[in-house]
GROMACS .gro file of C-alpha atoms in nm:
model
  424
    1UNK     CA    1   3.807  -3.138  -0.644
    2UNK     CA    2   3.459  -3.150  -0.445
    3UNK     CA    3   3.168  -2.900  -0.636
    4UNK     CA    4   2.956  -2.702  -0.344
    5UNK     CA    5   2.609  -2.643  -0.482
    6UNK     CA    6   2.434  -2.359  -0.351
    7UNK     CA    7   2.090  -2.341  -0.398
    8UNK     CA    8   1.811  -2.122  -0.312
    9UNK     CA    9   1.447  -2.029  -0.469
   10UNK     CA   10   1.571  -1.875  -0.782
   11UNK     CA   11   1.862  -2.105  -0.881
   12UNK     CA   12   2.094  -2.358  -0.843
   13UNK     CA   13   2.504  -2.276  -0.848
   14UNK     CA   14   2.790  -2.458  -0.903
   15UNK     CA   15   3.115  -2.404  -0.734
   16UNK     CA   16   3.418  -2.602  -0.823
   17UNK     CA   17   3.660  -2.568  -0.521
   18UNK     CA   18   3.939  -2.719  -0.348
   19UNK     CA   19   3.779  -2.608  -0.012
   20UNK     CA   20   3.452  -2.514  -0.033
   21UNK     CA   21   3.466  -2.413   0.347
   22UNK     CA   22   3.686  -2.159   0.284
   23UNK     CA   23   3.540  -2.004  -0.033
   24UNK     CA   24   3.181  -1.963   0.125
   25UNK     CA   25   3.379  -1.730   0.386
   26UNK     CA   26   3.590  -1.523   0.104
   27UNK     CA   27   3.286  -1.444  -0.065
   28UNK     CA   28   3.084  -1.334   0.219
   29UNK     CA   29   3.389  -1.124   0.424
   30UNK     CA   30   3.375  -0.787   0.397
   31UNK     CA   31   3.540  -0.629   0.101
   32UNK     CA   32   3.739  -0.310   0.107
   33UNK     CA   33   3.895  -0.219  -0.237
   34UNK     CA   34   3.780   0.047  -0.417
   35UNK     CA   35   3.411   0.086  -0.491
   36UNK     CA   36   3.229   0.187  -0.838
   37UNK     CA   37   3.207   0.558  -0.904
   38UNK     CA   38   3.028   0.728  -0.675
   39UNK     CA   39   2.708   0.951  -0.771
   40UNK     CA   40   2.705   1.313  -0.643
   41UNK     CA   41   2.617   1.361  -0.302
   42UNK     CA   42   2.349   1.654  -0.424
   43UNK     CA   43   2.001   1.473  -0.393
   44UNK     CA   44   1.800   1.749  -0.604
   45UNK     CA   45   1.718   1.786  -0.942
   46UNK     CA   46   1.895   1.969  -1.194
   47UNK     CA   47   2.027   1.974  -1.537
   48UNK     CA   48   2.393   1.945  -1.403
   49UNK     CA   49   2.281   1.720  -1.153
   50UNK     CA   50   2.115   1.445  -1.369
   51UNK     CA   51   2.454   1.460  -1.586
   52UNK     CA   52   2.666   1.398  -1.301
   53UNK     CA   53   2.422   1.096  -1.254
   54UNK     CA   54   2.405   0.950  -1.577
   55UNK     CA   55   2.798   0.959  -1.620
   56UNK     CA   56   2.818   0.735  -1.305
   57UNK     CA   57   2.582   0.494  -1.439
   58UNK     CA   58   2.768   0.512  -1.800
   59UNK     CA   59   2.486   0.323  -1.968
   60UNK     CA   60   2.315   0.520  -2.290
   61UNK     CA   61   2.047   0.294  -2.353
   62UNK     CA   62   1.908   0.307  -1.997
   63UNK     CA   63   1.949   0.687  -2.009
   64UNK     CA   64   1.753   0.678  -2.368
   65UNK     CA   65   1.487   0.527  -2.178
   66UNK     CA   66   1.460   0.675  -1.891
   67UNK     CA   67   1.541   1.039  -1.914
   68UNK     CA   68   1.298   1.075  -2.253
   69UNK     CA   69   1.220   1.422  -2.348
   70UNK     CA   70   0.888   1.340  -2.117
   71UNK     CA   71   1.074   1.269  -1.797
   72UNK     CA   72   1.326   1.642  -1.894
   73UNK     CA   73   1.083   1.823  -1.954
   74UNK     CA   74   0.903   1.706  -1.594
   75UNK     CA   75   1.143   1.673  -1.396
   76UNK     CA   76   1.124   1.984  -1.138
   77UNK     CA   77   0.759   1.823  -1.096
   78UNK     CA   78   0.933   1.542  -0.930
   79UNK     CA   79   1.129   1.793  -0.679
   80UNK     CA   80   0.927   1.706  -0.365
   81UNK     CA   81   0.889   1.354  -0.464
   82UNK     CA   82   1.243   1.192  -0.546
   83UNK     CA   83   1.591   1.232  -0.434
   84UNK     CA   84   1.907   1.127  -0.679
   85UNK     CA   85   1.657   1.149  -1.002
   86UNK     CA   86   1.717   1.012  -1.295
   87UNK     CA   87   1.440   0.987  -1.464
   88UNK     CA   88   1.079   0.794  -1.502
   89UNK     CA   89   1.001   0.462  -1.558
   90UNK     CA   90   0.667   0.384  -1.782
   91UNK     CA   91   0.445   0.127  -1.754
   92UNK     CA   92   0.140   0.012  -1.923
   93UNK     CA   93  -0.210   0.129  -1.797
   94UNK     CA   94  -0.516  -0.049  -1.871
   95UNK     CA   95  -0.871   0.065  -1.810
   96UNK     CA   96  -1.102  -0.119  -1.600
   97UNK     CA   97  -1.512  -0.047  -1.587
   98UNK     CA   98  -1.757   0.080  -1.584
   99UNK     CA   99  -1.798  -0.026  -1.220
  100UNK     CA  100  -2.113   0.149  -1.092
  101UNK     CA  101  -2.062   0.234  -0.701
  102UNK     CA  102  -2.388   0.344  -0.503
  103UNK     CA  103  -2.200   0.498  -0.200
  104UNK     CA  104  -2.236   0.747   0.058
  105UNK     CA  105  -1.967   0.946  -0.114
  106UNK     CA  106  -1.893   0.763  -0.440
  107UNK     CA  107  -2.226   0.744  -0.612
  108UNK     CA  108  -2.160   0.694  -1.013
  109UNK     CA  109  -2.026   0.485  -1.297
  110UNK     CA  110  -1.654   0.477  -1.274
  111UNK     CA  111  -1.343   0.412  -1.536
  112UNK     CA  112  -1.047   0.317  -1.316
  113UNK     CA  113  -0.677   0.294  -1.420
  114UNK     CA  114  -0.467   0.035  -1.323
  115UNK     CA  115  -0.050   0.060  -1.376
  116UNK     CA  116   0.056  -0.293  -1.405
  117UNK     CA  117   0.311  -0.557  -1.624
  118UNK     CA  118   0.072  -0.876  -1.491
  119UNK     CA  119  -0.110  -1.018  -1.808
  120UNK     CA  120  -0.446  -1.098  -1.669
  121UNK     CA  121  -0.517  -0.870  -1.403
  122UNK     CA  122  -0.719  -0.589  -1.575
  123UNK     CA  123  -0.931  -0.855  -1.725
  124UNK     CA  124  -1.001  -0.993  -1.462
  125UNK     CA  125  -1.102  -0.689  -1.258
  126UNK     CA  126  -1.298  -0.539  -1.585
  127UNK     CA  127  -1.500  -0.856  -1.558
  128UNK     CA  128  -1.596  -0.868  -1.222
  129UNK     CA  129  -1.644  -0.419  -1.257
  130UNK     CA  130  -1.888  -0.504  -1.522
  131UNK     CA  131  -2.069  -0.814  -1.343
  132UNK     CA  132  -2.091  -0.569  -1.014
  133UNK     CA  133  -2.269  -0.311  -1.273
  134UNK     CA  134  -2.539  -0.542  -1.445
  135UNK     CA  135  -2.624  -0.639  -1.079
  136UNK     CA  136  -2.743  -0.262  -1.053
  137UNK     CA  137  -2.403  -0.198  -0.826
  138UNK     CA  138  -2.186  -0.213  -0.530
  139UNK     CA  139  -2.344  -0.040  -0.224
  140UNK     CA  140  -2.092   0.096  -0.064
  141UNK     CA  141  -2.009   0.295   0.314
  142UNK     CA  142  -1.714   0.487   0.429
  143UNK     CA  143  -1.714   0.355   0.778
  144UNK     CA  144  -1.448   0.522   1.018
  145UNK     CA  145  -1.128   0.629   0.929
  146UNK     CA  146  -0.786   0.729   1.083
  147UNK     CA  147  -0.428   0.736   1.081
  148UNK     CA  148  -0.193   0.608   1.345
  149UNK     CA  149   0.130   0.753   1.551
  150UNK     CA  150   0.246   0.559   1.804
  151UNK     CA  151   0.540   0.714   1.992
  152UNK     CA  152   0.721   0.515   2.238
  153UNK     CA  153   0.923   0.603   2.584
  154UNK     CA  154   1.089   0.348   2.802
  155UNK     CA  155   1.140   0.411   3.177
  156UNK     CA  156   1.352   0.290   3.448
  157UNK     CA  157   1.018   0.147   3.615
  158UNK     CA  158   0.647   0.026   3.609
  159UNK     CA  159   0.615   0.258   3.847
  160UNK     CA  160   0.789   0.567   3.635
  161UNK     CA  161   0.555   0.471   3.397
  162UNK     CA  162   0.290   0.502   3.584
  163UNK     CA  163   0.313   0.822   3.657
  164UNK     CA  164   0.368   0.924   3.355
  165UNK     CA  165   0.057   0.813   3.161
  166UNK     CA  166  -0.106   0.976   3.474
  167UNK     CA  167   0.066   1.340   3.362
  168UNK     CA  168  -0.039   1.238   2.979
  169UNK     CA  169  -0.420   1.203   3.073
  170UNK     CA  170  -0.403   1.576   3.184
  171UNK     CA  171  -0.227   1.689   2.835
  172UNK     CA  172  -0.484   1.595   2.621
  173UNK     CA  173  -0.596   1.933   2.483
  174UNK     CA  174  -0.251   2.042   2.500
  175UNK     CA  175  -0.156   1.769   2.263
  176UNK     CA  176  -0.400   1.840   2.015
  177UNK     CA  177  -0.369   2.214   2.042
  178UNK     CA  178  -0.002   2.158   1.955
  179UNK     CA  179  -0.075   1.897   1.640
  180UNK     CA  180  -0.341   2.107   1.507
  181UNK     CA  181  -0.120   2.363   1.457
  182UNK     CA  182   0.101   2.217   1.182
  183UNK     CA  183  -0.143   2.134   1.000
  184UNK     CA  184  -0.434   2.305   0.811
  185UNK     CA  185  -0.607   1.980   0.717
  186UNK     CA  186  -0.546   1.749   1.010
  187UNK     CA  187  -0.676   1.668   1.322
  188UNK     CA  188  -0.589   1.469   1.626
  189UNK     CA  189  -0.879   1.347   1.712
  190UNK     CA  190  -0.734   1.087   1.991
  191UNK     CA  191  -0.486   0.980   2.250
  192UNK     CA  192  -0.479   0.615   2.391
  193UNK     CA  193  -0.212   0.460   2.591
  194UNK     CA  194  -0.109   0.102   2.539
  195UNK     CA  195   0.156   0.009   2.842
  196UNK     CA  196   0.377  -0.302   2.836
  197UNK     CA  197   0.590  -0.286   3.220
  198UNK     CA  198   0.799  -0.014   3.196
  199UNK     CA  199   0.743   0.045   2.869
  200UNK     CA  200   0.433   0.314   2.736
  201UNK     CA  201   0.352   0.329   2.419
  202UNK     CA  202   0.129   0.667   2.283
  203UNK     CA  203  -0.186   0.594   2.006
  204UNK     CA  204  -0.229   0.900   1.817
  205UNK     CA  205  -0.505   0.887   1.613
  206UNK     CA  206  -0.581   1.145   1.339
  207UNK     CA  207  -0.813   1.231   1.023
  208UNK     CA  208  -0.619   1.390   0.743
  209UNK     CA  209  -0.894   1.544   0.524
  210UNK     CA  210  -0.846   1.439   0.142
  211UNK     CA  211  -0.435   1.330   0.207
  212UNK     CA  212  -0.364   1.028   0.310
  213UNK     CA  213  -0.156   1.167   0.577
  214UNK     CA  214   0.129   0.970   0.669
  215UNK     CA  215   0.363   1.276   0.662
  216UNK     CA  216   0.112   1.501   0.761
  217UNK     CA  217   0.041   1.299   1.122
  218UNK     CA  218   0.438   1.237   1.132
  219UNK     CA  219   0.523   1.598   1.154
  220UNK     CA  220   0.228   1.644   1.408
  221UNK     CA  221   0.317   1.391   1.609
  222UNK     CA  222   0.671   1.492   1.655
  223UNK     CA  223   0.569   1.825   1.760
  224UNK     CA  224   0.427   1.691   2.063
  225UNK     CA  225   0.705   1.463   2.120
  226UNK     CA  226   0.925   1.724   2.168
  227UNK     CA  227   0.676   1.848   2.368
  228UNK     CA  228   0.632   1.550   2.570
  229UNK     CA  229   1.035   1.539   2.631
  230UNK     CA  230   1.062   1.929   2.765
  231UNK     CA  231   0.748   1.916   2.989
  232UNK     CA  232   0.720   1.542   3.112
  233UNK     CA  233   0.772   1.591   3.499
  234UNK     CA  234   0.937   1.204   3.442
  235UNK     CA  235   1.222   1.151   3.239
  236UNK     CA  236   1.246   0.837   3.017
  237UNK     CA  237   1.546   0.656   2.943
  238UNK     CA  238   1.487   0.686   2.570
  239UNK     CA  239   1.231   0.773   2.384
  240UNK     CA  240   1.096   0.754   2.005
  241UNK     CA  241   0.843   0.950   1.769
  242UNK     CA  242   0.699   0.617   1.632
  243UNK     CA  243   0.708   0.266   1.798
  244UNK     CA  244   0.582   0.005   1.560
  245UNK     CA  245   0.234   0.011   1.666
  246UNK     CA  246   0.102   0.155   1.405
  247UNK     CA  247   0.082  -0.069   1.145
  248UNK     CA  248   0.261   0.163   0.934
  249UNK     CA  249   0.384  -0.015   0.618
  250UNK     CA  250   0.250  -0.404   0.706
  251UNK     CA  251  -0.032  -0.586   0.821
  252UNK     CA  252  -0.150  -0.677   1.164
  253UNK     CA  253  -0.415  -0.819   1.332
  254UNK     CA  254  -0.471  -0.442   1.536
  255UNK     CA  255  -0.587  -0.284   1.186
  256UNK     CA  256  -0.783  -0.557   1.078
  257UNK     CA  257  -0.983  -0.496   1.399
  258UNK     CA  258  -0.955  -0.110   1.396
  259UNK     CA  259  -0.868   0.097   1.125
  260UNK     CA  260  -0.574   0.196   0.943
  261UNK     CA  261  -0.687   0.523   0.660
  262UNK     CA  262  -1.043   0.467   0.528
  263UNK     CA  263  -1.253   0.179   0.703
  264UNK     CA  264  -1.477   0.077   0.374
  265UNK     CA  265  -1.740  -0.204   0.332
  266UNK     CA  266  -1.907  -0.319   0.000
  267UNK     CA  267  -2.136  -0.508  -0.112
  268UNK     CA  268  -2.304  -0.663  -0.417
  269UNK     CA  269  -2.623  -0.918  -0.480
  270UNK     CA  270  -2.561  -1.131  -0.833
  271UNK     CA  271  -2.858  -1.246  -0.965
  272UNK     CA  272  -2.788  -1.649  -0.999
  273UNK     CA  273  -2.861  -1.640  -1.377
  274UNK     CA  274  -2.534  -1.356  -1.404
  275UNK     CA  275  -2.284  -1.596  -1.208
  276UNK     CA  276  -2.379  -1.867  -1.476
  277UNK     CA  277  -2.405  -1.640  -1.802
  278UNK     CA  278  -2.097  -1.427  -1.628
  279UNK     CA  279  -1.881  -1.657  -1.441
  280UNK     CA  280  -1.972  -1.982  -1.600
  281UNK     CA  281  -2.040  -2.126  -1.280
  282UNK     CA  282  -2.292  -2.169  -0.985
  283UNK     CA  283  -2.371  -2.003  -0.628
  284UNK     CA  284  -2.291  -2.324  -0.497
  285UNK     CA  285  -1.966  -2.319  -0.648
  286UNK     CA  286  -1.850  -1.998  -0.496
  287UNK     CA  287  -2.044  -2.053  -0.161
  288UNK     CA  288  -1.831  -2.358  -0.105
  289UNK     CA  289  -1.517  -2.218  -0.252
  290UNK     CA  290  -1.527  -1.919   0.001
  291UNK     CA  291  -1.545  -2.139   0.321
  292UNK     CA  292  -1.316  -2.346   0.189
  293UNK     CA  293  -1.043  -2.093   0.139
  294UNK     CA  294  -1.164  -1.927   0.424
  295UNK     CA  295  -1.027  -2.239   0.609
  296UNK     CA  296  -0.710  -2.222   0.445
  297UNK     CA  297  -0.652  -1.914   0.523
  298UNK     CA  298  -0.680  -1.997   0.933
  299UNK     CA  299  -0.493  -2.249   0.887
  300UNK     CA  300  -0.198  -2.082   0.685
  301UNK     CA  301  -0.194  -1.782   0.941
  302UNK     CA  302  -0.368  -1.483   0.666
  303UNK     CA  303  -0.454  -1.172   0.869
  304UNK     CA  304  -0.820  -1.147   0.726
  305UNK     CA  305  -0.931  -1.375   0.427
  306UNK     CA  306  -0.969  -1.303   0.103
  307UNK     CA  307  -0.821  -1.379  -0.265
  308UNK     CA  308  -0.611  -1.108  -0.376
  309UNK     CA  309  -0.663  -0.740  -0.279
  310UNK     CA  310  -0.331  -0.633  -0.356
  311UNK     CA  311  -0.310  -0.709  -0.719
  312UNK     CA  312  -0.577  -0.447  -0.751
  313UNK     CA  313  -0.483  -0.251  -0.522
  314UNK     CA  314  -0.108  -0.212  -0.604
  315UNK     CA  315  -0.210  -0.081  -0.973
  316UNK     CA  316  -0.433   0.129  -0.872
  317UNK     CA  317  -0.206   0.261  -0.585
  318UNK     CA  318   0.087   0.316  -0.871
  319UNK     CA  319  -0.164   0.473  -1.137
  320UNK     CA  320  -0.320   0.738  -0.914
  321UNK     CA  321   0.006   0.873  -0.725
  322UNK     CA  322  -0.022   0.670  -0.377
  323UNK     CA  323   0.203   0.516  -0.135
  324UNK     CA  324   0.286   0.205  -0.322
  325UNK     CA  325   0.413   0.042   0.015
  326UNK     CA  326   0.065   0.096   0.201
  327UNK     CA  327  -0.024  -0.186  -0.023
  328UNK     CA  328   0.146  -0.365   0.268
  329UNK     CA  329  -0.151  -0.244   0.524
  330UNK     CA  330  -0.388  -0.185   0.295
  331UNK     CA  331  -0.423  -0.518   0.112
  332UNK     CA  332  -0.587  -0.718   0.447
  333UNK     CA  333  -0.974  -0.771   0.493
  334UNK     CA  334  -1.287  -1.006   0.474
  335UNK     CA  335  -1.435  -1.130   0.182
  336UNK     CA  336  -1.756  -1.334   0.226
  337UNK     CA  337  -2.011  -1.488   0.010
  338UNK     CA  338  -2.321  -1.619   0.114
  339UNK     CA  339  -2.663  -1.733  -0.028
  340UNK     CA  340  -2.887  -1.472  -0.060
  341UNK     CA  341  -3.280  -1.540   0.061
  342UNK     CA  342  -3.354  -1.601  -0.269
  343UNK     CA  343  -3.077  -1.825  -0.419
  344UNK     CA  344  -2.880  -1.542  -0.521
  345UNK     CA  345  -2.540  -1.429  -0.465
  346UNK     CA  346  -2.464  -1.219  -0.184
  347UNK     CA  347  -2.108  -1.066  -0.218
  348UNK     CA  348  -1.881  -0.802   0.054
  349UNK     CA  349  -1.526  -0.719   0.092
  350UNK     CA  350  -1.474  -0.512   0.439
  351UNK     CA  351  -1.104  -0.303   0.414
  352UNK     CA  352  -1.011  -0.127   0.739
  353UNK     CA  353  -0.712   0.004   0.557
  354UNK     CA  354  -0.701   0.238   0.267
  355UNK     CA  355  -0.468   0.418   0.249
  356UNK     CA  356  -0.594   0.687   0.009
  357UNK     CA  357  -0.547   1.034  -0.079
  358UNK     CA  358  -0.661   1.271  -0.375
  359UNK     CA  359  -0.400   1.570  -0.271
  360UNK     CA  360  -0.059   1.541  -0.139
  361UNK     CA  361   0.176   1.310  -0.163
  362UNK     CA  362   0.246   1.190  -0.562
  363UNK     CA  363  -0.129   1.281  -0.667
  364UNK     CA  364  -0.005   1.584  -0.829
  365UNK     CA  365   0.259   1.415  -1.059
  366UNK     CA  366   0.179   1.462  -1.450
  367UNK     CA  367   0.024   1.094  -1.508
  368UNK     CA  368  -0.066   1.014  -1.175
  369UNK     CA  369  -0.277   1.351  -1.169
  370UNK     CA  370  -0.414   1.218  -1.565
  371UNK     CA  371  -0.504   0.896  -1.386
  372UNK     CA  372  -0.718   1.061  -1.103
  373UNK     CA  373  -0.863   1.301  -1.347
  374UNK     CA  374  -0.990   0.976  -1.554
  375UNK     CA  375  -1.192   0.858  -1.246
  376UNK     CA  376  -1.319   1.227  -1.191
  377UNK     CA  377  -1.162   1.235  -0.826
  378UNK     CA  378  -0.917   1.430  -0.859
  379UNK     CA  379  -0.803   1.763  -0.571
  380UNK     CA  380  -0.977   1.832  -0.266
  381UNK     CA  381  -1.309   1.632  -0.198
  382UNK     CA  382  -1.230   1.347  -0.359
  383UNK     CA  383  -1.097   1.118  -0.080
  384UNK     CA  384  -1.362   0.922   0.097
  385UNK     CA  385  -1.516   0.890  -0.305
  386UNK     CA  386  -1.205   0.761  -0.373
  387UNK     CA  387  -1.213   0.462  -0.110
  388UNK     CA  388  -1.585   0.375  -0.134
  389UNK     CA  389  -1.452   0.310  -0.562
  390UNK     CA  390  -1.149   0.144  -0.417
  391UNK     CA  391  -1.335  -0.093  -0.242
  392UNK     CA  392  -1.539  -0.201  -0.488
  393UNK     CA  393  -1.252  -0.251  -0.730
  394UNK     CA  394  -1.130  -0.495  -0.496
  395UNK     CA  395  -1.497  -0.680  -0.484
  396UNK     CA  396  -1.456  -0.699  -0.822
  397UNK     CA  397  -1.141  -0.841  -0.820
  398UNK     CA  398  -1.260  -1.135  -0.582
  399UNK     CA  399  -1.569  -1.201  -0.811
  400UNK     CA  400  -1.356  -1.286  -1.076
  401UNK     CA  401  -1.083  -1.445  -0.941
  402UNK     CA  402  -1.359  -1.669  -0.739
  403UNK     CA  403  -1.553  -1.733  -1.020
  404UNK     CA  404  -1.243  -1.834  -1.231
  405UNK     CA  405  -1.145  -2.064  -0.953
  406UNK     CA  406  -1.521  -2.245  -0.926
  407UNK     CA  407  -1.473  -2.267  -1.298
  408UNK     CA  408  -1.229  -2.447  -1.304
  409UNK     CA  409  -1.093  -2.126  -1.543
  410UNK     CA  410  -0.795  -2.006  -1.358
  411UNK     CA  411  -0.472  -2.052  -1.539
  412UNK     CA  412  -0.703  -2.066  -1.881
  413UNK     CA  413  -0.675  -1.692  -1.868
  414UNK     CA  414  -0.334  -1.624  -1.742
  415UNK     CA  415  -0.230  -1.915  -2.073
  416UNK     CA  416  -0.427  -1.706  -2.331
  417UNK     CA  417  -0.357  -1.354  -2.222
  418UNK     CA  418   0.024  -1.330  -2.118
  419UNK     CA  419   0.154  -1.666  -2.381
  420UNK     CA  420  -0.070  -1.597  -2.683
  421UNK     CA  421  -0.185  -1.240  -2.699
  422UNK     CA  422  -0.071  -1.170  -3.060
  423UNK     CA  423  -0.108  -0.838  -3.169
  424UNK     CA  424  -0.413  -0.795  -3.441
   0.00000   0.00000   0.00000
């Protein structure tokens, strides 16, 4: 009897066959017998609904924890939100700040919530949130912003093609009449044409007021792609509402040039005598660490450089009721430190993508809407505030996590918060 190990990253397993050939193939052939129970085919919420549900799943101490008296009481908040509900799942927020933001449209002391299970991480960012503050502040700018469509049409020719971008540069206004029209708080504020042979691809480009728009400039955009298909004096052979060159939902080296959302640079000067009272390190330490990495990341392939905007950005994204998955975009940029004239340290994080909102979307959800109202940018007006304070979370982020790295402090943490944190 031979033993086929199979391993991959997570573990290693044995299988004790006669022919291992032939048992790789059983187990991956498709399978045909008869499947669990399936769950009603009625996505919306409902008392007789979430029964239906929870008998299917059969499991009383998941529904204990799940569907709480919280998450019943809720639940029609969650109507526009989730399909096949079933409840909520809580996790624990810790507070971070003050971090004192001098922006164009953020200009305060800020308490931010971040939703995360990482031992570590709000430390961290509290740390570098209160270094940023006894160094007077982050000055901050909401640069450009924008959101992306990018509907594609293939034709039979380069020369089809042709002619049709020709009829497109004469829609223009037509386009954006038609957008503006299904919606009250967007805009389409651009079209651009990117052509590849017979292929044309379509760059909508759109500001969504205090959403963060995805939806809002998907519905638009589809409104003049039917459009485009009734009235386009050349047919394609087939045509879609969005292309993949958008940078919807990952990062690319477009976005990092353009913008994706809420275009946001920050910056921060640390008096020398801070890093070492702070940070329990040098200028020198983080200078050298920052071109070093920077390296590193060239030569591992990063799409910007920095440490690690996503930790910081994926809890606040959860806390405050936004796209989760824009992490994906949103979580590429430049982080640089230099030596100020003075010895000092200069600090700045550039983001082209934040993708933000402070209406819409899951900002109105019971805890995500608590969460917003703790940074006092909650509702309409809030939005460009709320990426000026997101960038300078993540500056805060990179101050610490650089720091802990010059200090030769980084796992020190990580051992003494997430092993030994005994409750007093």
């Amino acid at each position: 009897m031979s033993t086929l190990k199979y391993r991959n990253s997570c573990r290693e397993t044995n299988w004790h066959v006669e022919n291992p050939t032939s048992a790789i193939a059983s187990r991956l052939e498709p399978h045909f017998n008869a499947t669990r129970p399936v769950q009603t085919k009625n996505p919306y919420i409902s008392p007789k609904q979430l029964d239906k549900r929870w008998q299917v799943i059969n499991c009383e101490k998941a529904r204990h924890e799940l569907f709480d008296d919280k998450a019943q009481h809720d639940m029609y908040r969650y109507q526009k939100n989730i399909e096949n509900y079933i409840g909520t799942v809580k996790l624990p927020v810790g507070l971070v700040g003050p971090l004192r933001v001098n922006g164009l449209h953020a200009n305060n002391d800020f308490y931010l919530p971040l939703a995360t299970t990482e031992a570590a991480l709000v430390a961290s960012y509290n740390r570098g949130a209160q270094l940023i503050t006894e160094s007077g502040g982050a000055s901050a700018m909401l640069i450009s912003e924008a959101v992306m469509r990018t509907p594609g049409f293939c034709f039979q020719s380069l020369a089809e093609a042709g002619q049709f971008v020709a009829w497109v540069s004469t829609q223009h206004d037509v386009f954006r009449d038609i957008a503006n029209q299904t919606t009250n708080h967007g805009e389409l504020q651009s079209v651009g044409v990117n052509m590849d042979a017979n292929n044309v691809y379509l760059v909508f480009e759109f500001t969504t007021g205090d959403a963060s728009g995805q939806n809002m400039v998907t519905i638009a955009t589809n409104a003049v792609f039917n459009y485009i298909l009734e009235h386009s004096p050349i047919t394609p052979q087939y045509a879609y509402v969005e292309a993949n060159l958008s940078g919807d939902k990952k990062a690319t080296a477009q976005s990092l040039r353009n913008v994706r959302g809420k275009k946001v640079s920050v910056e921060v000067v640390v008096p020398k005598e801070l890093v070492k009272k702070r940070l329990h390190t040098s200028v020198d330490a983080m200078v050298n660490y920052c071109r070093l990495s920077a390296t590193g990341g060239v030569i591992s392939g990063s799409i910007g450089v920095h440490g690690h905007y996503a930790n910081g950005l994926a809890a606040l994204y959860i806390a405050c009721g936004q796209d989760a998955a824009c992490v994906a975009e949103s979580a590429v940029g430049i982080t640089r430190l230099e030596h100020s004239a003075n010895g000092d340290l200069y600090a700045a994080v550039t983001l082209p993508n934040l993708m933000v909102g402070t209406v819409g979307g899951g900002t109105g959800l019971p805890s995500q809407s608590a969460c917003l109202d703790i940074l006092g940018l909650n509702g309409a007006g809030n939005a460009k505030a709320l990426a000026e304070v997101t960038a300078g979370l993540c500056l805060a982020g990179e101050l610490s996590i650089i720091g802990a790295l010059s200090a030769g402090h980084f796992s020190r943490a990580h051992h003494k918060l997430a092993r030994h944190n005994k409750p007093s």
